[in-house]
PDB file of C-alpha atoms in Angstrom:
ATOM      1  CA  MET A   1     -72.376  12.827 -43.922  1.00 62.00           C
ATOM      2  CA  SER A   2     -71.943   9.074 -43.794  1.00 77.00           C
ATOM      3  CA  GLY A   3     -68.705   8.928 -41.813  1.00 85.00           C
ATOM      4  CA  MET A   4     -67.378   6.433 -44.355  1.00 91.00           C
ATOM      5  CA  LEU A   5     -63.804   7.665 -43.814  1.00 94.00           C
ATOM      6  CA  ALA A   6     -63.881   7.677 -40.009  1.00 94.00           C
ATOM      7  CA  GLY A   7     -60.512   6.635 -38.662  1.00 94.00           C
ATOM      8  CA  LYS A   8     -58.847   6.925 -42.069  1.00 97.00           C
ATOM      9  CA  THR A   9     -55.762   9.009 -42.828  1.00 98.00           C
ATOM     10  CA  ALA A  10     -55.381  11.029 -46.004  1.00 98.00           C
ATOM     11  CA  PHE A  11     -52.620  13.122 -47.556  1.00 98.00           C
ATOM     12  CA  VAL A  12     -53.661  15.538 -50.325  1.00 98.00           C
ATOM     13  CA  THR A  13     -51.126  17.435 -52.428  1.00 98.00           C
ATOM     14  CA  GLY A  14     -52.421  20.753 -53.696  1.00 97.00           C
ATOM     15  CA  GLY A  15     -54.737  20.561 -50.703  1.00 96.00           C
ATOM     16  CA  CYS A  16     -55.217  24.296 -50.235  1.00 95.00           C
ATOM     17  CA  GLY A  17     -56.446  25.273 -53.666  1.00 87.00           C
ATOM     18  CA  GLY A  18     -59.276  24.432 -56.008  1.00 88.00           C
ATOM     19  CA  ILE A  19     -60.115  20.774 -56.319  1.00 91.00           C
ATOM     20  CA  GLY A  20     -57.548  19.685 -53.705  1.00 95.00           C
ATOM     21  CA  ARG A  21     -59.162  21.864 -51.072  1.00 95.00           C
ATOM     22  CA  ALA A  22     -62.605  20.498 -51.909  1.00 94.00           C
ATOM     23  CA  VAL A  23     -61.236  16.950 -51.547  1.00 96.00           C
ATOM     24  CA  CYS A  24     -59.758  17.823 -48.128  1.00 97.00           C
ATOM     25  CA  GLU A  25     -63.001  19.363 -46.917  1.00 95.00           C
ATOM     26  CA  ARG A  26     -65.089  16.410 -48.071  1.00 96.00           C
ATOM     27  CA  PHE A  27     -62.722  13.826 -46.595  1.00 97.00           C
ATOM     28  CA  ALA A  28     -62.811  15.710 -43.284  1.00 96.00           C
ATOM     29  CA  ARG A  29     -66.628  15.788 -43.324  1.00 95.00           C
ATOM     30  CA  GLU A  30     -66.537  12.024 -43.884  1.00 96.00           C
ATOM     31  CA  GLY A  31     -64.395  11.615 -40.752  1.00 96.00           C
ATOM     32  CA  ALA A  32     -60.844  11.290 -42.083  1.00 96.00           C
ATOM     33  CA  HIS A  33     -57.790  12.943 -40.553  1.00 96.00           C
ATOM     34  CA  VAL A  34     -56.477  14.929 -43.515  1.00 98.00           C
ATOM     35  CA  ILE A  35     -53.220  16.664 -44.307  1.00 98.00           C
ATOM     36  CA  ALA A  36     -53.537  19.431 -46.893  1.00 98.00           C
ATOM     37  CA  ALA A  37     -50.027  19.552 -48.343  1.00 98.00           C
ATOM     38  CA  ASP A  38     -49.360  22.671 -50.353  1.00 97.00           C
ATOM     39  CA  LEU A  39     -46.856  25.456 -50.881  1.00 96.00           C
ATOM     40  CA  ALA A  40     -48.830  27.939 -48.793  1.00 93.00           C
ATOM     41  CA  LEU A  41     -51.920  28.114 -46.620  1.00 92.00           C
ATOM     42  CA  GLN A  42     -54.339  30.430 -48.381  1.00 80.00           C
ATOM     43  CA  ASP A  43     -57.442  30.291 -46.180  1.00 84.00           C
ATOM     44  CA  GLU A  44     -58.404  28.658 -42.907  1.00 87.00           C
ATOM     45  CA  LEU A  45     -59.012  24.923 -43.174  1.00 91.00           C
ATOM     46  CA  PRO A  46     -61.623  22.823 -41.340  1.00 85.00           C
ATOM     47  CA  ASP A  47     -60.642  21.483 -37.900  1.00 84.00           C
ATOM     48  CA  GLN A  48     -59.929  17.946 -39.123  1.00 87.00           C
ATOM     49  CA  VAL A  49     -57.590  19.232 -41.850  1.00 96.00           C
ATOM     50  CA  GLU A  50     -53.979  19.939 -40.972  1.00 96.00           C
ATOM     51  CA  PHE A  51     -51.884  22.190 -43.220  1.00 97.00           C
ATOM     52  CA  LEU A  52     -48.380  21.080 -44.133  1.00 97.00           C
ATOM     53  CA  SER A  53     -45.982  23.199 -46.172  1.00 97.00           C
ATOM     54  CA  TYR A  54     -44.958  20.863 -48.997  1.00 98.00           C
ATOM     55  CA  ASP A  55     -43.244  21.232 -52.363  1.00 98.00           C
ATOM     56  CA  VAL A  56     -43.954  18.268 -54.661  1.00 98.00           C
ATOM     57  CA  THR A  57     -40.917  19.158 -56.782  1.00 98.00           C
ATOM     58  CA  ASP A  58     -38.363  18.857 -53.959  1.00 98.00           C
ATOM     59  CA  GLU A  59     -37.263  15.256 -53.403  1.00 98.00           C
ATOM     60  CA  SER A  60     -35.708  15.919 -50.001  1.00 98.00           C
ATOM     61  CA  ILE A  61     -38.925  17.527 -48.734  1.00 98.00           C
ATOM     62  CA  CYS A  62     -40.970  14.587 -50.018  1.00 98.00           C
ATOM     63  CA  GLN A  63     -38.645  12.076 -48.383  1.00 98.00           C
ATOM     64  CA  GLN A  64     -38.449  13.966 -45.064  1.00 98.00           C
ATOM     65  CA  THR A  65     -42.197  14.528 -44.952  1.00 98.00           C
ATOM     66  CA  PHE A  66     -43.085  10.853 -45.194  1.00 98.00           C
ATOM     67  CA  ALA A  67     -40.305   9.823 -42.815  1.00 98.00           C
ATOM     68  CA  ALA A  68     -41.764  12.245 -40.245  1.00 98.00           C
ATOM     69  CA  LEU A  69     -45.308  11.125 -40.992  1.00 98.00           C
ATOM     70  CA  ALA A  70     -44.284   7.497 -40.387  1.00 97.00           C
ATOM     71  CA  GLU A  71     -43.342   8.511 -36.834  1.00 97.00           C
ATOM     72  CA  ARG A  72     -46.869   9.913 -36.264  1.00 96.00           C
ATOM     73  CA  TRP A  73     -49.063   7.488 -38.187  1.00 96.00           C
ATOM     74  CA  ASP A  74     -48.893   3.728 -38.527  1.00 97.00           C
ATOM     75  CA  ARG A  75     -50.363   3.868 -42.036  1.00 98.00           C
ATOM     76  CA  LEU A  76     -51.631   6.130 -44.799  1.00 98.00           C
ATOM     77  CA  ASP A  77     -54.994   5.061 -46.192  1.00 98.00           C
ATOM     78  CA  ILE A  78     -55.481   7.597 -48.975  1.00 98.00           C
ATOM     79  CA  LEU A  79     -52.977   9.527 -51.054  1.00 98.00           C
ATOM     80  CA  VAL A  80     -54.415  12.134 -53.395  1.00 98.00           C
ATOM     81  CA  ASN A  81     -52.025  13.662 -55.919  1.00 98.00           C
ATOM     82  CA  ALA A  82     -53.958  16.812 -56.810  1.00 97.00           C
ATOM     83  CA  ALA A  83     -51.125  19.358 -57.092  1.00 97.00           C
ATOM     84  CA  GLY A  84     -51.030  20.737 -60.586  1.00 95.00           C
ATOM     85  CA  ASN A  85     -50.340  23.671 -62.819  1.00 95.00           C
ATOM     86  CA  GLU A  86     -51.397  24.785 -66.283  1.00 93.00           C
ATOM     87  CA  ILE A  87     -49.709  26.738 -69.063  1.00 95.00           C
ATOM     88  CA  GLU A  88     -51.937  28.246 -71.730  1.00 95.00           C
ATOM     89  CA  LYS A  89     -49.548  28.306 -74.687  1.00 97.00           C
ATOM     90  CA  THR A  90     -48.670  26.434 -77.840  1.00 97.00           C
ATOM     91  CA  ILE A  91     -45.359  24.552 -77.864  1.00 97.00           C
ATOM     92  CA  GLU A  92     -43.874  27.312 -79.990  1.00 97.00           C
ATOM     93  CA  ASP A  93     -44.625  29.880 -77.294  1.00 98.00           C
ATOM     94  CA  THR A  94     -43.657  27.631 -74.347  1.00 98.00           C
ATOM     95  CA  THR A  95     -40.135  28.062 -73.013  1.00 98.00           C
ATOM     96  CA  LEU A  96     -38.049  25.090 -71.956  1.00 98.00           C
ATOM     97  CA  GLU A  97     -38.134  26.433 -68.400  1.00 98.00           C
ATOM     98  CA  GLU A  98     -41.957  26.490 -68.465  1.00 98.00           C
ATOM     99  CA  TRP A  99     -42.070  22.986 -69.988  1.00 98.00           C
ATOM    100  CA  ASN A 100     -39.739  21.576 -67.328  1.00 98.00           C
ATOM    101  CA  ARG A 101     -41.590  23.333 -64.510  1.00 98.00           C
ATOM    102  CA  ILE A 102     -45.045  22.020 -65.459  1.00 98.00           C
ATOM    103  CA  PHE A 103     -43.642  18.483 -65.784  1.00 98.00           C
ATOM    104  CA  ALA A 104     -41.927  18.896 -62.397  1.00 98.00           C
ATOM    105  CA  ILE A 105     -45.234  19.808 -60.728  1.00 98.00           C
ATOM    106  CA  ASN A 106     -47.749  17.662 -62.616  1.00 98.00           C
ATOM    107  CA  VAL A 107     -45.726  14.477 -63.204  1.00 98.00           C
ATOM    108  CA  THR A 108     -42.491  14.388 -61.207  1.00 98.00           C
ATOM    109  CA  GLY A 109     -44.272  15.667 -58.095  1.00 98.00           C
ATOM    110  CA  MET A 110     -46.750  12.806 -58.360  1.00 98.00           C
ATOM    111  CA  PHE A 111     -43.875  10.354 -58.807  1.00 98.00           C
ATOM    112  CA  LEU A 112     -41.914  11.695 -55.793  1.00 98.00           C
ATOM    113  CA  THR A 113     -44.915  11.900 -53.485  1.00 98.00           C
ATOM    114  CA  SER A 114     -46.092   8.407 -54.389  1.00 98.00           C
ATOM    115  CA  LYS A 115     -42.585   6.944 -54.137  1.00 98.00           C
ATOM    116  CA  TYR A 116     -42.040   8.174 -50.585  1.00 98.00           C
ATOM    117  CA  ALA A 117     -45.640   7.587 -49.458  1.00 98.00           C
ATOM    118  CA  LEU A 118     -45.715   3.942 -50.559  1.00 98.00           C
ATOM    119  CA  PRO A 119     -44.148   2.438 -47.389  1.00 98.00           C
ATOM    120  CA  LEU A 120     -46.958   4.007 -45.308  1.00 98.00           C
ATOM    121  CA  VAL A 121     -49.635   3.233 -47.897  1.00 98.00           C
ATOM    122  CA  ARG A 122     -48.626  -0.441 -47.828  1.00 98.00           C
ATOM    123  CA  GLN A 123     -49.558  -0.542 -44.132  1.00 98.00           C
ATOM    124  CA  SER A 124     -53.227   0.198 -44.878  1.00 98.00           C
ATOM    125  CA  ASP A 125     -55.703  -2.621 -45.381  1.00 96.00           C
ATOM    126  CA  ALA A 126     -57.758  -0.357 -47.682  1.00 94.00           C
ATOM    127  CA  ALA A 127     -55.089   1.661 -49.508  1.00 98.00           C
ATOM    128  CA  SER A 128     -55.950   4.028 -52.322  1.00 98.00           C
ATOM    129  CA  ILE A 129     -53.840   6.351 -54.441  1.00 98.00           C
ATOM    130  CA  ILE A 130     -55.823   8.852 -56.470  1.00 98.00           C
ATOM    131  CA  ASN A 131     -53.983  10.768 -59.181  1.00 98.00           C
ATOM    132  CA  PHE A 132     -55.496  13.799 -60.831  1.00 96.00           C
ATOM    133  CA  GLY A 133     -55.321  13.493 -64.568  1.00 94.00           C
ATOM    134  CA  SER A 134     -57.569  15.389 -66.930  1.00 89.00           C
ATOM    135  CA  TYR A 135     -59.707  14.842 -69.935  1.00 84.00           C
ATOM    136  CA  ASP A 136     -56.908  16.859 -71.616  1.00 85.00           C
ATOM    137  CA  GLY A 137     -54.715  13.785 -71.194  1.00 83.00           C
ATOM    138  CA  TYR A 138     -57.000  12.087 -73.733  1.00 84.00           C
ATOM    139  CA  ILE A 139     -58.375  14.930 -75.832  1.00 86.00           C
ATOM    140  CA  ALA A 140     -56.234  17.990 -76.507  1.00 85.00           C
ATOM    141  CA  ASP A 141     -57.445  21.560 -76.283  1.00 88.00           C
ATOM    142  CA  PRO A 142     -55.869  24.471 -78.151  1.00 93.00           C
ATOM    143  CA  GLU A 143     -52.954  26.281 -76.512  1.00 94.00           C
ATOM    144  CA  LEU A 144     -52.530  23.704 -73.739  1.00 95.00           C
ATOM    145  CA  ALA A 145     -49.745  21.599 -75.281  1.00 96.00           C
ATOM    146  CA  ALA A 146     -47.544  21.249 -72.187  1.00 97.00           C
ATOM    147  CA  TYR A 147     -50.513  20.695 -69.876  1.00 95.00           C
ATOM    148  CA  CYS A 148     -51.975  18.026 -72.190  1.00 95.00           C
ATOM    149  CA  ALA A 149     -48.592  16.296 -72.360  1.00 96.00           C
ATOM    150  CA  THR A 150     -48.300  16.185 -68.569  1.00 97.00           C
ATOM    151  CA  LYS A 151     -51.778  14.775 -68.139  1.00 96.00           C
ATOM    152  CA  GLY A 152     -51.109  12.079 -70.738  1.00 96.00           C
ATOM    153  CA  ALA A 153     -48.027  11.175 -68.686  1.00 97.00           C
ATOM    154  CA  VAL A 154     -50.136  11.110 -65.496  1.00 98.00           C
ATOM    155  CA  HIS A 155     -52.522   8.626 -67.098  1.00 97.00           C
ATOM    156  CA  ALA A 156     -49.656   6.351 -68.178  1.00 98.00           C
ATOM    157  CA  LEU A 157     -47.998   6.611 -64.743  1.00 98.00           C
ATOM    158  CA  THR A 158     -51.296   5.775 -63.046  1.00 98.00           C
ATOM    159  CA  ARG A 159     -51.762   2.643 -65.156  1.00 98.00           C
ATOM    160  CA  ALA A 160     -48.177   1.559 -64.438  1.00 98.00           C
ATOM    161  CA  MET A 161     -48.607   2.149 -60.687  1.00 98.00           C
ATOM    162  CA  ALA A 162     -51.833   0.126 -60.734  1.00 98.00           C
ATOM    163  CA  CYS A 163     -50.010  -2.765 -62.445  1.00 98.00           C
ATOM    164  CA  ASP A 164     -47.131  -2.619 -59.964  1.00 98.00           C
ATOM    165  CA  HIS A 165     -49.027  -2.035 -56.727  1.00 98.00           C
ATOM    166  CA  GLY A 166     -52.492  -3.463 -57.347  1.00 98.00           C
ATOM    167  CA  PRO A 167     -51.223  -6.959 -56.468  1.00 97.00           C
ATOM    168  CA  GLU A 168     -50.197  -5.496 -53.080  1.00 96.00           C
ATOM    169  CA  GLY A 169     -53.782  -4.460 -52.425  1.00 97.00           C
ATOM    170  CA  ILE A 170     -53.211  -0.795 -53.309  1.00 98.00           C
ATOM    171  CA  ARG A 171     -55.852   0.671 -55.605  1.00 98.00           C
ATOM    172  CA  VAL A 172     -54.411   3.275 -57.975  1.00 98.00           C
ATOM    173  CA  ASN A 173     -56.828   5.313 -60.052  1.00 98.00           C
ATOM    174  CA  ALA A 174     -56.921   8.569 -61.968  1.00 97.00           C
ATOM    175  CA  VAL A 175     -59.705  11.100 -61.693  1.00 95.00           C
ATOM    176  CA  CYS A 176     -60.030  13.017 -64.939  1.00 86.00           C
ATOM    177  CA  PRO A 177     -62.146  16.139 -64.556  1.00 76.00           C
ATOM    178  CA  GLY A 178     -63.008  18.510 -67.333  1.00 61.00           C
ATOM    179  CA  TYR A 179     -63.167  22.228 -66.670  1.00 58.00           C
ATOM    180  CA  VAL A 180     -63.897  23.069 -63.034  1.00 55.00           C
ATOM    181  CA  ASN A 181     -64.557  26.562 -61.688  1.00 55.00           C
ATOM    182  CA  THR A 182     -61.348  27.038 -59.682  1.00 55.00           C
ATOM    183  CA  PRO A 183     -58.653  29.734 -59.758  1.00 60.00           C
ATOM    184  CA  MET A 184     -56.581  27.609 -62.167  1.00 53.00           C
TER     185      MET A 184
END
Protein backbone atom coordinates (compact mmCIF):
# COMPACT_ATOMS: atom_id res chain seq x y z
CA MET A 1 0.00 0.00 0.00
CA SER A 2 1.02 3.62 -0.41
CA GLY A 3 0.90 4.68 3.23
CA MET A 4 -1.05 7.76 2.16
CA LEU A 5 -2.91 7.84 5.50
CA ALA A 6 0.12 7.35 7.74
CA GLY A 7 -0.29 9.36 10.91
CA LYS A 8 -3.96 10.09 10.19
CA THR A 9 -6.84 9.35 12.55
CA ALA A 10 -10.17 7.99 11.37
CA PHE A 11 -13.50 7.22 13.00
CA VAL A 12 -15.87 4.94 11.06
CA THR A 13 -19.46 4.33 12.15
CA GLY A 14 -20.78 0.95 11.12
CA GLY A 15 -17.13 -0.06 11.11
CA CYS A 16 -17.65 -3.74 11.85
CA GLY A 17 -20.00 -4.69 9.05
CA GLY A 18 -20.07 -4.65 5.28
CA ILE A 19 -18.75 -1.52 3.64
CA GLY A 20 -17.73 0.10 6.95
CA ARG A 21 -15.46 -2.80 7.79
CA ALA A 22 -13.86 -2.67 4.34
CA VAL A 23 -13.22 1.06 4.83
CA CYS A 24 -11.58 0.38 8.22
CA GLU A 25 -9.37 -2.35 6.81
CA ARG A 26 -8.26 -0.22 3.86
CA PHE A 27 -7.57 2.84 6.00
CA ALA A 28 -5.49 0.68 8.35
CA ARG A 29 -3.50 -0.76 5.41
CA GLU A 30 -2.84 2.83 4.32
CA GLY A 31 -1.39 3.61 7.76
CA ALA A 32 -4.24 5.33 9.61
CA HIS A 33 -5.17 4.72 13.23
CA VAL A 34 -8.81 3.69 12.89
CA ILE A 35 -11.71 3.34 15.28
CA ALA A 36 -14.42 0.97 14.08
CA ALA A 37 -17.48 2.29 15.92
CA ASP A 38 -20.37 -0.13 15.90
CA LEU A 39 -22.98 -1.75 18.11
CA ALA A 40 -21.04 -5.00 18.41
CA LEU A 41 -17.73 -6.52 17.39
CA GLN A 42 -18.53 -9.33 14.98
CA ASP A 43 -15.10 -10.57 13.91
CA GLU A 44 -11.51 -9.78 14.79
CA LEU A 45 -10.25 -6.51 13.34
CA PRO A 46 -6.77 -5.72 11.99
CA ASP A 47 -4.17 -4.53 14.53
CA GLN A 48 -4.43 -0.85 13.56
CA VAL A 49 -8.22 -0.89 13.98
CA GLU A 50 -9.68 -0.35 17.44
CA PHE A 51 -13.26 -1.42 18.18
CA LEU A 52 -15.51 0.97 20.06
CA SER A 53 -19.04 0.10 21.13
CA TYR A 54 -21.10 2.96 19.70
CA ASP A 55 -24.78 3.63 19.06
CA VAL A 56 -25.31 6.39 16.48
CA THR A 57 -28.87 6.90 17.72
CA ASP A 58 -27.92 7.76 21.31
CA GLU A 59 -26.97 11.43 21.70
CA SER A 60 -25.32 10.97 25.09
CA ILE A 61 -23.09 8.18 23.75
CA CYS A 62 -22.11 10.32 20.76
CA GLN A 63 -21.30 13.29 22.98
CA GLN A 64 -19.37 11.22 25.55
CA THR A 65 -17.45 9.34 22.87
CA PHE A 66 -16.04 12.46 21.24
CA ALA A 67 -15.33 14.13 24.58
CA ALA A 68 -13.27 11.06 25.54
CA LEU A 69 -11.62 10.92 22.13
CA ALA A 70 -10.58 14.57 22.49
CA GLU A 71 -8.60 13.56 25.58
CA ARG A 72 -6.69 10.93 23.53
CA TRP A 73 -6.29 12.61 20.15
CA ASP A 74 -5.50 16.20 19.25
CA ARG A 75 -7.53 15.96 16.04
CA LEU A 76 -9.72 13.73 13.89
CA ASP A 77 -8.69 13.68 10.24
CA ILE A 78 -11.40 11.48 8.74
CA LEU A 79 -14.97 10.84 9.83
CA VAL A 80 -16.84 8.18 7.88
CA ASN A 81 -20.58 7.92 8.52
CA ALA A 82 -21.21 4.41 7.20
CA ALA A 83 -23.73 3.10 9.75
CA GLY A 84 -26.95 2.27 8.02
CA ASN A 85 -29.98 0.06 7.84
CA GLU A 86 -32.49 -0.95 5.18
CA ILE A 87 -36.18 -1.83 5.22
CA GLU A 88 -37.55 -3.71 2.24
CA LYS A 89 -41.17 -2.56 2.29
CA THR A 90 -43.56 -0.14 0.65
CA ILE A 91 -44.77 2.79 2.76
CA GLU A 92 -48.08 1.01 3.22
CA ASP A 93 -46.34 -1.95 4.83
CA THR A 94 -43.85 0.13 6.86
CA THR A 95 -44.81 0.84 10.46
CA LEU A 96 -44.18 4.21 12.05
CA GLU A 97 -41.74 2.52 14.43
CA GLU A 98 -39.77 1.11 11.47
CA TRP A 99 -39.84 4.49 9.69
CA ASN A 100 -38.55 6.32 12.78
CA ARG A 101 -35.88 3.70 13.45
CA ILE A 102 -34.38 3.79 9.94
CA PHE A 103 -34.31 7.61 10.04
CA ALA A 104 -32.68 7.44 13.49
CA ILE A 105 -29.88 5.22 12.17
CA ASN A 106 -29.36 6.53 8.63
CA VAL A 107 -29.93 10.27 9.13
CA THR A 108 -30.06 11.28 12.79
CA GLY A 109 -27.05 9.09 13.59
CA MET A 110 -25.06 10.88 10.90
CA PHE A 111 -26.19 14.24 12.30
CA LEU A 112 -25.28 13.34 15.91
CA THR A 113 -21.92 11.81 15.05
CA SER A 114 -20.93 14.73 12.84
CA LYS A 115 -22.16 17.31 15.36
CA TYR A 116 -20.03 15.95 18.19
CA ALA A 117 -17.04 15.07 15.99
CA LEU A 118 -16.75 18.55 14.46
CA PRO A 119 -14.63 20.13 17.25
CA LEU A 120 -11.97 17.43 16.70
CA VAL A 121 -12.34 17.49 12.91
CA ARG A 122 -11.70 21.25 12.92
CA GLN A 123 -8.26 20.57 14.42
CA SER A 124 -7.11 18.66 11.32
CA ASP A 125 -5.32 20.45 8.50
CA ALA A 126 -6.73 17.89 6.03
CA ALA A 127 -10.22 17.19 7.42
CA SER A 128 -12.70 15.01 5.58
CA ILE A 129 -16.21 13.87 6.42
CA ILE A 130 -17.51 11.08 4.23
CA ASN A 131 -21.22 10.28 4.42
CA PHE A 132 -22.64 7.12 2.93
CA GLY A 133 -25.58 7.91 0.74
CA SER A 134 -26.82 5.62 -2.00
CA TYR A 135 -27.88 5.72 -5.57
CA ASP A 136 -31.32 5.05 -4.00
CA GLY A 137 -31.22 8.63 -2.74
CA TYR A 138 -31.48 9.69 -6.40
CA ILE A 139 -33.27 6.81 -8.09
CA ALA A 140 -35.88 4.82 -6.19
CA ASP A 141 -36.15 1.05 -6.20
CA PRO A 142 -39.36 -0.86 -5.48
CA GLU A 143 -40.17 -1.69 -1.86
CA LEU A 144 -37.43 0.52 -0.43
CA ALA A 145 -39.48 3.65 0.31
CA ALA A 146 -38.11 4.40 3.79
CA TYR A 147 -34.54 3.58 2.79
CA CYS A 148 -34.76 5.80 -0.31
CA ALA A 149 -36.17 8.63 1.80
CA THR A 150 -33.31 8.40 4.29
CA LYS A 151 -30.68 8.41 1.57
CA GLY A 152 -32.26 11.45 -0.08
CA ALA A 153 -32.01 13.15 3.33
CA VAL A 154 -28.35 12.08 3.62
CA HIS A 155 -27.58 13.72 0.28
CA ALA A 156 -29.27 16.98 1.33
CA LEU A 157 -27.52 16.92 4.73
CA THR A 158 -24.17 16.32 3.05
CA ARG A 159 -24.63 19.30 0.73
CA ALA A 160 -25.64 21.50 3.67
CA MET A 161 -22.64 20.36 5.74
CA ALA A 162 -20.33 21.09 2.79
CA CYS A 163 -21.77 24.62 2.52
CA ASP A 164 -21.40 25.22 6.26
CA HIS A 165 -18.01 23.63 6.89
CA GLY A 166 -16.21 23.78 3.55
CA PRO A 167 -15.13 27.37 4.28
CA GLU A 168 -13.45 25.99 7.44
CA GLY A 169 -11.34 23.67 5.31
CA ILE A 170 -13.46 20.58 6.02
CA ARG A 171 -14.31 18.54 2.93
CA VAL A 172 -17.75 16.93 3.18
CA ASN A 173 -18.72 14.42 0.52
CA ALA A 174 -21.17 11.59 0.00
CA VAL A 175 -20.24 8.22 -1.41
CA CYS A 176 -23.22 6.71 -3.20
CA PRO A 177 -22.74 3.01 -3.90
CA GLY A 178 -25.19 0.84 -5.72
CA TYR A 179 -25.72 -2.74 -4.63
CA VAL A 180 -22.72 -4.21 -2.81
CA ASN A 181 -22.38 -7.84 -1.73
CA THR A 182 -22.66 -7.37 2.04
CA PRO A 183 -24.98 -8.89 4.65
CA MET A 184 -27.34 -5.90 4.32
